Amino acid sequence: MMSRSYTNLLDLASGNFPVMGREKERRRFPRVMTVPGNIVELDDEQANSVTSENPSSVAGDRMIIVANLLPLKAKRRPDNKGWSFSWNEDSLLLRVKDGLPEDMEVLYVGSLPVDVDPIEQDDVANYLLEKFKCVPAFLPPSLLAKYYHGFCKKQLWPLFHYMLPFSADHGGRFDRSMWEAYVSANKMFSQKVIEVLNPEDDFVWIHDYHLMVLPTFLRRRFVRLRMGFFLHSPFPSSEIYRSLPVREEILKALLNSDLIGFHTFDYARHFLSCCSRMLGLEYQSKRGYIGLEYYGRTVGIKIMPVGIHMGHIESVIRQADKELKVEELKRQFEGKTVLLGVDDMDIFKGINLKLLAFEHMLKQHPNWQGRAVLVQIANPARGKGIELEEIQSEIEESCKRINKEFGRPGYEPIVFMHRPLSISERMAYYTIAECVVVTAVRDGMNLTPYEYIICRQGVSGAETGSDLVGPKKSMLVVSEFIGCSPSLSGAIRVNPWNVESTAEAMNESISMSESEGVAA
C-alpha cells in the first residue's frame, strides 16, 4: 500500500493537477516536450527507466550526488563541432567527494550550464559519463525558464531569504504553472538518477532547494533506498514559510529522505517548527540526534555546516604566487589599505549597504581619504528580474558618486569588478586585503570569511620573505545574518542595515594594531 505521503506529488507528476476550490475534480496536465520531437508523459509507470525490480547492472558502494548543475564548465569548440568540458573548480559539489572514503565511487547527476542541441545530447551524455562520471539531465528551455528562473528564483529563493511577494513586481506572485514546471523538472532528474541507480548499494545525496520534491519520486520506486538531502540556503521561520501555497507538499517531499541536513541549528529549528505547525509532527531528541517519525520511518535531522578544503585552497594560493598575481596586486595598491568584498550579484548580498557604509567611513574619518580602498568583486548574477536590475543600477550609481566625490589622481576609493574571477585571482585579492567585509542581509553560510582566513594565515613551508609567509594582519567585518557568523569569534559582527555602525566597524578593523589584527 502506498504511503499517503506520496499522493499529492504523484498525482501532480502523473498529470492530475488539482483544480483550485474543487478538491475532488482533477484535470490532465498537458504533455511536456522533453526533447523536440519526443513527447513524454509525466507518468512514472510509462517512463522508460530502471525500476526496483530491474536494477542497474552497476554494482558496488557509490555515492550519487544530485544537484541542479553539474560541477562542470562547458564551452563550444573553436570549430563549432562539439563541446569541451572541464571541472568547475569553484563548485562546492566537486569538493564533497574529498570528505568521502577514497574507495567510494562518486557519480554526479545534474543539468549543464549550456543548451545542448538534441542531436548532440546522446554523444555528450556518453562522453560525460565515461570521462567525468556525470549524468546530464537535458531540460528543454521552456521548462528551464519556468522551473529555474521561475519557481526557484522568483518563489523559493526570495521566500527562503525572508522576502515576501508583496507585489507582482517585487517578489512575484505564486504562479501554479511554475510550480508544475518545478515538479516536472524534478521528475526528469529522478529519471536520470533511476537510469544509473543500484538501489541495494548506492547512496543518493540530493542538494539544495532546486530539487526539494525529488525524494518523493525516488522513494516511490525504492522504499529502502538510502537517501539524504542537504539545503544550502537558509530555511525561513514558520511565519514566513507558511505563506507558500505549496508548503505541505514540499515538507512531505523532503520527509521522504532518510536524512535532512542544514547549515545551522536555527535553520533546522525552523524546519522542525514548520513540520509541527503544518503537519502535526513532533521531533524527538536523544544524545544530540534529532529524529522525526513519519509514516513508519525515522527521518534524521542533522546540522552539517559546510566548510572549505584547506589543502585545495593552499594549492591555489601557491599557484597564484607562481603566476605573480599577488605581486602584481601589491604594486597596484602600494601604500593603500585594502578592504575587500566578494559577493554574487544578488539582492540579498547587501553590496550597496557596504558601499554606503564605506562612503560614511570616508566622511566621518577623512584621514582614510586617499588611503583606504574598497575592492568589490561581484560575481555575475544567477537569476533575473526587475529587483536585480534595480539593485545593480543602484550599486553602479553609488560607485560613480563615491569615486567622483572622494577620488583624485592616482586614487580611486572603490574598485568595482562585475565579472567572474578565477579562483587563483580571488585568492590573490584575499592575500593582499587587510579586511574582508560581508554585509549580506541573509545568507545560508557564506564561505568567503573562511577562505580569507586561510589565505592570510600563510602557507606551510613557505620561504622567508615570500608573500606566502603568514600570519598577516587581517580582520573580518561580517553580517550577523549569515550562517558562518556565530563561528567567527574574532570578527566584528554588524547589522548591515545600520550603515553608521558598519562604517565604524570598518574603521575599527583597519585601525587595529598589527598584533591585534593577527590575534583576531
Steps between C-alpha positions, in 0.01 A plus 500: 500500500641836400562748780278806504819708516536444126153575371501875432818506295438173321163626384678812387776307325258276314320803364205524740520856630237612751253762390505780756183507714371158385714242670354183349512601136826449311620620167760351272830686476602560137782294366847642548752510220817355654693493173372657179329221310454272804191551713508320834224473756590592855372161619747285696349177374563596137852633556764304316734458797631241741263385775566341837419160348756553227796678661803638322780258426751732667608352834700618801456783753460832324393849589266658246505877549200675345489876450351753263837558329782255435841618629616555142596784269395472137592696191456453129808382312667759273392307189141499634499121484420364842573614854800524733441415867710550813446485875371820660748552783269753666221245539435394857375162376843421361649524850232278655671183383814594696307424820396153382700175526769481233367173359144633461399578144324832451248562222348841428151560362392848394446741214761682292558878498455502121223403261604190304334429165277188517704342221814518717344398833567124477865551407548759775332275758719201411816712505422659839418165658821343373742789565347680798253251654228761444145432386346808335130582513407701192215732591317664208540881506128561557497272805830642630361854484200416718681255729824689572445866412135467602424291806855467637611860461170688525326290768736289711817712499332823619276321751790303653682832542200655679359700209123476460331571163322817599450603137515341157817697417684438825524138607250369244161345570462125525455353153366144491643436154847566643435251779388244242822562306700458822342160564549400136870592510549307824334204330750520214790503747354192670491314170869573444583371849292185444685427174830445687375405846576174678259534795665229711847656500475868409459802724314798352584849623271777372609862521312825548163662451482430126424131567286494813232271356746254345503270810132414438563362151795289613333371819198382304717270289754395763356472849831399659719744308758683715435864421601834652416863426707807582372858483768758415274801552336618822171342603262779610294519815156343490336845490669561163489146360128456570420765236608256224187347340674162450653491848372155601596340168863608535525397866356155425735457205806584710388253767537218248875533558675300772710796609448874456798727559519873575787747548393617845276399788279805434414372152430151635286646779293694247446184295391303807264781600340489153457122524335542839266786408401387150522121515451436872834315527706520817871420510700307756849592612728249667874544560526761227303299243179662373242274337151536355265203476329512162280215370701226670841649420735706714634804314824633644557876526863598511699823527778471241675835439693513175871580522790543262774264381818647649734291285327619184509864612872478581578349159309785331690759707830348387382512140401867533845573644670321208298705254618817682139612550561590865807706411307680227218595739746616766651742247155617388389582857837606641457741789126428524295311759279252316155394618350220292150381418431181303132438427261373237298773332184433699236705677580335836879552505476858629764634261351849489474511880874429506569784255290743705685397818837553331384843379393589855838386636686729258281792607529436874869408491658718229845369591412192288431708190774428250609193700210253538377309195196272484540232234158350426493184290148424375454159341244499216139458609343153479143621482299766316237753592417864555630497860842384380511765227408769752761396756770473232417850375506632857842342565652646183357844581645487853845404366498794257383747767755393761791491254405843369478653850809345657713398203813684392784437254656164593223415747168328435320422828282223356623244250192318372547182295180350360649195331591142588847459651702181496551341839872588494415868434257496791761350732749767391256773605444327836876491552545879465182615680525618861126460556217306340148643534187284467172690531247247371153561641436124490726215392506126555865464602743718297849352476678826412623564859644147525689533171637837609624366834691218331658737246619740771636222720764420240611172351701240692859464382509837323840666461584794727420828328243337273146639466382160623649543848243573773314578708434855381295780655140430403147570618143401418186712507207260457123526500323338792250357249732249330538137603873511574478806728472312836817299424715812445576603857772748402294684239312826545132416455269766362139560409548591132183709500672736746730683260659721768586201721648309205710806409641513853575127487695552175698783658571294811613199297760686293612715796607200710863451583697223332486275810124548545430419134707180506342386828151557362 
